[in-house]
Amino acid sequence: MKNLIAPSLLSADKAHLKDEILKVEALGCEYIHWDIMDGIFVPNKSFEVSAVKENAKVHKMVNDVHIMVADPMRVAPEFIAAGADLITFHYEALECPVCCGKLIKKIHELGCKAGISIKPKTNVKVLKELVKQVDLVLVMSVEPGKGGQAFIPSALGKIKTLRKWIDKQNLNCLIEVDGGINAETGAKCRKAGADILVAGSYLFGHDDIKERVESLR
Ligand code: DX5
Ligand code: ZN
């Protein structure tokens, strides 16, 4: 099990994105989490591909791109070209294990790591076979679409189930959790078996960000 942190730029100061990225890199965070929204799969819109392109190479963290979009087949290659190291798409956007498998293959062929995410109401069982094909599984612990929501505890059971599957088969797949993460919920997720904690509103916009990052280890 790993002990990694992925600050979500959704809560960062968009006017000073590069500074925000360099700040969390200096604090030792290993991943930088980009939330991409199309206004269809989720009501809001967020970063354009240009924002990733401009900032992907200013740091050495993993560009962790979470695409909350209705058409991940079209969108994934655009973000890979922009510098994504890892693309995580939603199971619910395709609702078909064979199609998910095709997209995972396509992402890998383009030289990128592939992740799959499930929303809070989706049963973890849909990932039983797909977990063998991906580099990462992202468990959403809030409804995707915005930052600052409260952690949904049912995510913990999903993390435990995934941890069991992954360890039993010795798979090379990381478990990431996203939404409502703070020191308390983060500790519960680590205990359940999460490798990577995504945190947005808990980290950005606070003077004690250094202590907050440390509290997630
Ligand atoms: C929600 C996004 C999250 C979000 C998390 O749709 O996927 O990454 O930024 O925000 P917090 O940490 O504030 O819940
Ligand atoms: Zn996210």
GROMACS .gro file of C-alpha atoms and ligand atoms in nm:
model
  232
    1MET     CA    1   0.000   0.000   0.000
    2LYS     CA    2   0.120   0.351  -0.083
    3ASN     CA    3   0.080   0.677   0.106
    4LEU     CA    4   0.033   0.940  -0.167
    5ILE     CA    5  -0.144   1.277  -0.190
    6ALA     CA    6  -0.315   1.434  -0.491
    7PRO     CA    7  -0.424   1.796  -0.437
    8SER     CA    8  -0.726   1.882  -0.653
    9LEU     CA    9  -0.679   2.204  -0.848
   10LEU     CA   10  -1.054   2.258  -0.858
   11SER     CA   11  -1.018   2.450  -0.530
   12ALA     CA   12  -0.694   2.627  -0.626
   13ASP     CA   13  -0.663   2.994  -0.717
   14LYS     CA   14  -0.719   2.972  -1.094
   15ALA     CA   15  -0.554   3.310  -1.153
   16HIS     CA   16  -0.229   3.173  -1.009
   17LEU     CA   17  -0.245   2.810  -1.112
   18LYS     CA   18   0.127   2.765  -1.165
   19ASP     CA   19   0.209   2.904  -0.818
   20GLU     CA   20  -0.052   2.676  -0.660
   21ILE     CA   21   0.097   2.375  -0.839
   22LEU     CA   22   0.452   2.462  -0.731
   23LYS     CA   23   0.335   2.516  -0.374
   24VAL     CA   24   0.195   2.165  -0.332
   25GLU     CA   25   0.492   2.014  -0.514
   26ALA     CA   26   0.727   2.185  -0.266
   27LEU     CA   27   0.521   2.030   0.016
   28GLY     CA   28   0.596   1.684  -0.118
   29CYS     CA   29   0.270   1.592  -0.292
   30GLU     CA   30   0.327   1.325  -0.554
   31TYR     CA   31   0.020   1.368  -0.777
   32ILE     CA   32  -0.162   1.676  -0.907
   33HIS     CA   33  -0.532   1.613  -0.966
   34TRP     CA   34  -0.706   1.784  -1.260
   35ASP     CA   35  -1.087   1.769  -1.255
   36ILE     CA   36  -1.226   1.792  -1.605
   37MET     CA   37  -1.601   1.852  -1.643
   38ASP     CA   38  -1.799   1.887  -1.965
   39GLY     CA   39  -2.128   2.034  -1.835
   40ILE     CA   40  -2.306   1.716  -1.953
   41PHE     CA   41  -2.187   1.423  -1.740
   42VAL     CA   42  -2.188   1.671  -1.451
   43PRO     CA   43  -2.365   2.010  -1.452
   44ASN     CA   44  -2.052   2.225  -1.420
   45LYS     CA   45  -1.758   2.290  -1.649
   46SER     CA   46  -1.400   2.323  -1.531
   47PHE     CA   47  -1.051   2.321  -1.684
   48GLU     CA   48  -0.998   2.333  -2.058
   49VAL     CA   49  -0.733   2.120  -2.223
   50SER     CA   50  -0.517   2.434  -2.258
   51ALA     CA   51  -0.481   2.467  -1.878
   52VAL     CA   52  -0.332   2.117  -1.857
   53LYS     CA   53  -0.110   2.180  -2.158
   54GLU     CA   54   0.030   2.503  -2.012
   55ASN     CA   55   0.104   2.351  -1.671
   56ALA     CA   56   0.177   1.983  -1.727
   57LYS     CA   57   0.551   2.032  -1.754
   58VAL     CA   58   0.614   2.305  -1.495
   59HIS     CA   59   0.641   2.038  -1.223
   60LYS     CA   60   0.745   1.674  -1.177
   61MET     CA   61   0.429   1.538  -1.009
   62VAL     CA   62   0.203   1.288  -1.184
   63ASN     CA   63  -0.058   1.473  -1.394
   64ASP     CA   64  -0.363   1.286  -1.268
   65VAL     CA   65  -0.651   1.379  -1.499
   66HIS     CA   66  -1.001   1.285  -1.381
   67ILE     CA   67  -1.240   1.323  -1.674
   68MET     CA   68  -1.603   1.365  -1.566
   69VAL     CA   69  -1.730   1.370  -1.924
   70ALA     CA   70  -2.000   1.195  -2.124
   71ASP     CA   71  -1.768   1.108  -2.414
   72PRO     CA   72  -1.440   0.982  -2.266
   73MET     CA   73  -1.341   0.807  -2.594
   74ARG     CA   74  -1.311   1.148  -2.760
   75VAL     CA   75  -1.183   1.346  -2.461
   76ALA     CA   76  -0.913   1.110  -2.329
   77PRO     CA   77  -0.674   1.145  -2.628
   78GLU     CA   78  -0.697   1.527  -2.611
   79PHE     CA   79  -0.575   1.527  -2.251
   80ILE     CA   80  -0.306   1.270  -2.321
   81ALA     CA   81  -0.172   1.499  -2.594
   82ALA     CA   82  -0.179   1.785  -2.340
   83GLY     CA   83   0.046   1.597  -2.099
   84ALA     CA   84  -0.171   1.371  -1.880
   85ASP     CA   85   0.027   1.086  -1.720
   86LEU     CA   86  -0.288   0.914  -1.598
   87ILE     CA   87  -0.642   0.943  -1.735
   88THR     CA   88  -0.929   0.832  -1.514
   89PHE     CA   89  -1.271   0.807  -1.679
   90HIS     CA   90  -1.609   0.715  -1.532
   91TYR     CA   91  -1.762   0.368  -1.560
   92GLU     CA   92  -2.105   0.538  -1.571
   93ALA     CA   93  -2.015   0.732  -1.886
   94LEU     CA   94  -1.998   0.405  -2.082
   95GLU     CA   95  -2.196   0.158  -1.863
   96CYS     CA   96  -2.047  -0.132  -2.058
   97PRO     CA   97  -1.746  -0.337  -1.944
   98VAL     CA   98  -1.640  -0.419  -2.301
   99CYS     CA   99  -1.642  -0.049  -2.398
  100CYS     CA  100  -1.447   0.033  -2.081
  101GLY     CA  101  -1.192  -0.231  -2.180
  102LYS     CA  102  -1.158  -0.075  -2.526
  103LEU     CA  103  -1.097   0.270  -2.381
  104ILE     CA  104  -0.840   0.134  -2.132
  105LYS     CA  105  -0.657  -0.028  -2.425
  106LYS     CA  106  -0.669   0.294  -2.627
  107ILE     CA  107  -0.529   0.499  -2.335
  108HIS     CA  108  -0.248   0.247  -2.289
  109GLU     CA  109  -0.167   0.249  -2.662
  110LEU     CA  110  -0.130   0.626  -2.640
  111GLY     CA  111   0.138   0.576  -2.374
  112CYS     CA  112  -0.068   0.684  -2.074
  113LYS     CA  113  -0.182   0.512  -1.755
  114ALA     CA  114  -0.552   0.433  -1.727
  115GLY     CA  115  -0.786   0.465  -1.433
  116ILE     CA  116  -1.156   0.397  -1.387
  117SER     CA  117  -1.389   0.572  -1.142
  118ILE     CA  118  -1.724   0.489  -0.987
  119LYS     CA  119  -1.979   0.731  -0.842
  120PRO     CA  120  -2.117   0.683  -0.489
  121LYS     CA  121  -2.430   0.497  -0.604
  122THR     CA  122  -2.245   0.253  -0.832
  123ASN     CA  123  -2.179  -0.096  -0.697
  124VAL     CA  124  -1.810  -0.179  -0.666
  125LYS     CA  125  -1.883  -0.521  -0.824
  126VAL     CA  126  -1.886  -0.360  -1.171
  127LEU     CA  127  -1.507  -0.330  -1.129
  128LYS     CA  128  -1.438  -0.695  -1.044
  129GLU     CA  129  -1.289  -0.775  -1.389
  130LEU     CA  130  -1.185  -0.422  -1.490
  131VAL     CA  131  -0.956  -0.391  -1.188
  132LYS     CA  132  -0.724  -0.637  -1.365
  133GLN     CA  133  -0.689  -0.404  -1.664
  134VAL     CA  134  -0.638  -0.061  -1.506
  135ASP     CA  135  -0.351   0.111  -1.326
  136LEU     CA  136  -0.583   0.285  -1.082
  137VAL     CA  137  -0.936   0.275  -0.945
  138LEU     CA  138  -1.089   0.601  -0.824
  139VAL     CA  139  -1.362   0.567  -0.563
  140MET     CA  140  -1.579   0.880  -0.553
  141SER     CA  141  -1.677   0.966  -0.198
  142VAL     CA  142  -1.903   1.254  -0.310
  143GLU     CA  143  -2.125   1.300  -0.616
  144PRO     CA  144  -1.886   1.424  -0.885
  145GLY     CA  145  -1.929   1.781  -1.000
  146LYS     CA  146  -1.806   2.014  -0.730
  147GLY     CA  147  -1.566   2.054  -0.439
  148GLY     CA  148  -1.648   2.114  -0.075
  149GLN     CA  149  -1.906   1.838  -0.023
  150ALA     CA  150  -1.928   1.602   0.276
  151PHE     CA  151  -1.762   1.258   0.259
  152ILE     CA  152  -2.002   0.967   0.196
  153PRO     CA  153  -1.894   0.680   0.428
  154SER     CA  154  -2.006   0.399   0.195
  155ALA     CA  155  -1.683   0.467   0.002
  156LEU     CA  156  -1.493   0.291   0.283
  157GLY     CA  157  -1.652  -0.048   0.216
  158LYS     CA  158  -1.570  -0.014  -0.154
  159ILE     CA  159  -1.206   0.065  -0.074
  160LYS     CA  160  -1.184  -0.242   0.152
  161THR     CA  161  -1.333  -0.466  -0.116
  162LEU     CA  162  -1.095  -0.335  -0.382
  163ARG     CA  163  -0.797  -0.373  -0.146
  164LYS     CA  164  -0.890  -0.740  -0.097
  165TRP     CA  165  -0.925  -0.809  -0.470
  166ILE     CA  166  -0.601  -0.630  -0.555
  167ASP     CA  167  -0.392  -0.791  -0.281
  168LYS     CA  168  -0.533  -1.140  -0.333
  169GLN     CA  169  -0.443  -1.136  -0.702
  170ASN     CA  170  -0.127  -0.932  -0.652
  171LEU     CA  171  -0.249  -0.673  -0.905
  172ASN     CA  172  -0.060  -0.359  -0.993
  173CYS     CA  173  -0.352  -0.121  -0.935
  174LEU     CA  174  -0.365   0.181  -0.704
  175ILE     CA  175  -0.674   0.284  -0.509
  176GLU     CA  176  -0.754   0.655  -0.506
  177VAL     CA  177  -1.038   0.825  -0.318
  178ASP     CA  178  -1.188   1.162  -0.408
  179GLY     CA  179  -1.431   1.392  -0.228
  180GLY     CA  180  -1.469   1.529   0.123
  181ILE     CA  181  -1.119   1.429   0.228
  182ASN     CA  182  -0.976   1.590   0.542
  183ALA     CA  183  -0.753   1.462   0.826
  184GLU     CA  184  -1.035   1.254   0.976
  185THR     CA  185  -1.191   1.103   0.662
  186GLY     CA  186  -0.845   1.067   0.509
  187ALA     CA  187  -0.727   0.851   0.800
  188LYS     CA  188  -1.034   0.628   0.760
  189CYS     CA  189  -0.960   0.585   0.390
  190ARG     CA  190  -0.594   0.498   0.456
  191LYS     CA  191  -0.708   0.241   0.712
  192ALA     CA  192  -0.950   0.092   0.459
  193GLY     CA  193  -0.665   0.056   0.208
  194ALA     CA  194  -0.648   0.369  -0.010
  195ASP     CA  195  -0.312   0.452  -0.172
  196ILE     CA  196  -0.390   0.807  -0.289
  197LEU     CA  197  -0.602   1.073  -0.121
  198VAL     CA  198  -0.742   1.352  -0.341
  199ALA     CA  199  -0.809   1.672  -0.147
  200GLY     CA  200  -0.923   2.009  -0.279
  201SER     CA  201  -1.104   2.244  -0.041
  202TYR     CA  202  -0.922   2.098   0.261
  203LEU     CA  203  -0.586   2.208   0.120
  204PHE     CA  204  -0.615   2.514  -0.106
  205GLY     CA  205  -0.695   2.857   0.034
  206HIS     CA  206  -0.557   2.785   0.382
  207ASP     CA  207  -0.248   2.940   0.540
  208ASP     CA  208  -0.163   2.617   0.721
  209ILE     CA  209  -0.158   2.408   0.401
  210LYS     CA  210   0.175   2.250   0.507
  211GLU     CA  211   0.020   2.105   0.826
  212ARG     CA  212  -0.289   2.001   0.631
  213VAL     CA  213  -0.078   1.808   0.380
  214GLU     CA  214   0.107   1.637   0.666
  215SER     CA  215  -0.223   1.544   0.830
  216LEU     CA  216  -0.309   1.333   0.524
  217ARG     CA  217  -0.004   1.106   0.556
  218DX5     C1  218  -1.541   1.640  -0.745
  218DX5     C2  219  -1.396   1.631  -0.785
  218DX5     C3  220  -1.302   1.638  -0.672
  218DX5     C4  221  -1.309   1.765  -0.592
  218DX5     C5  222  -1.279   1.730  -0.449
  218DX5     O1  223  -1.619   1.616  -0.855
  218DX5     O2  224  -1.372   1.508  -0.853
  218DX5     O3  225  -1.169   1.611  -0.713
  218DX5     O4  226  -1.220   1.864  -0.633
  218DX5     O5  227  -1.301   1.840  -0.373
  218DX5     P1  228  -1.304   1.834  -0.215
  218DX5     O6  229  -1.174   1.778  -0.171
  218DX5     O7  230  -1.324   1.976  -0.177
  218DX5     O8  231  -1.420   1.745  -0.175
  219ZN      ZN  232  -1.158   1.449  -0.897
   0.00000   0.00000   0.00000
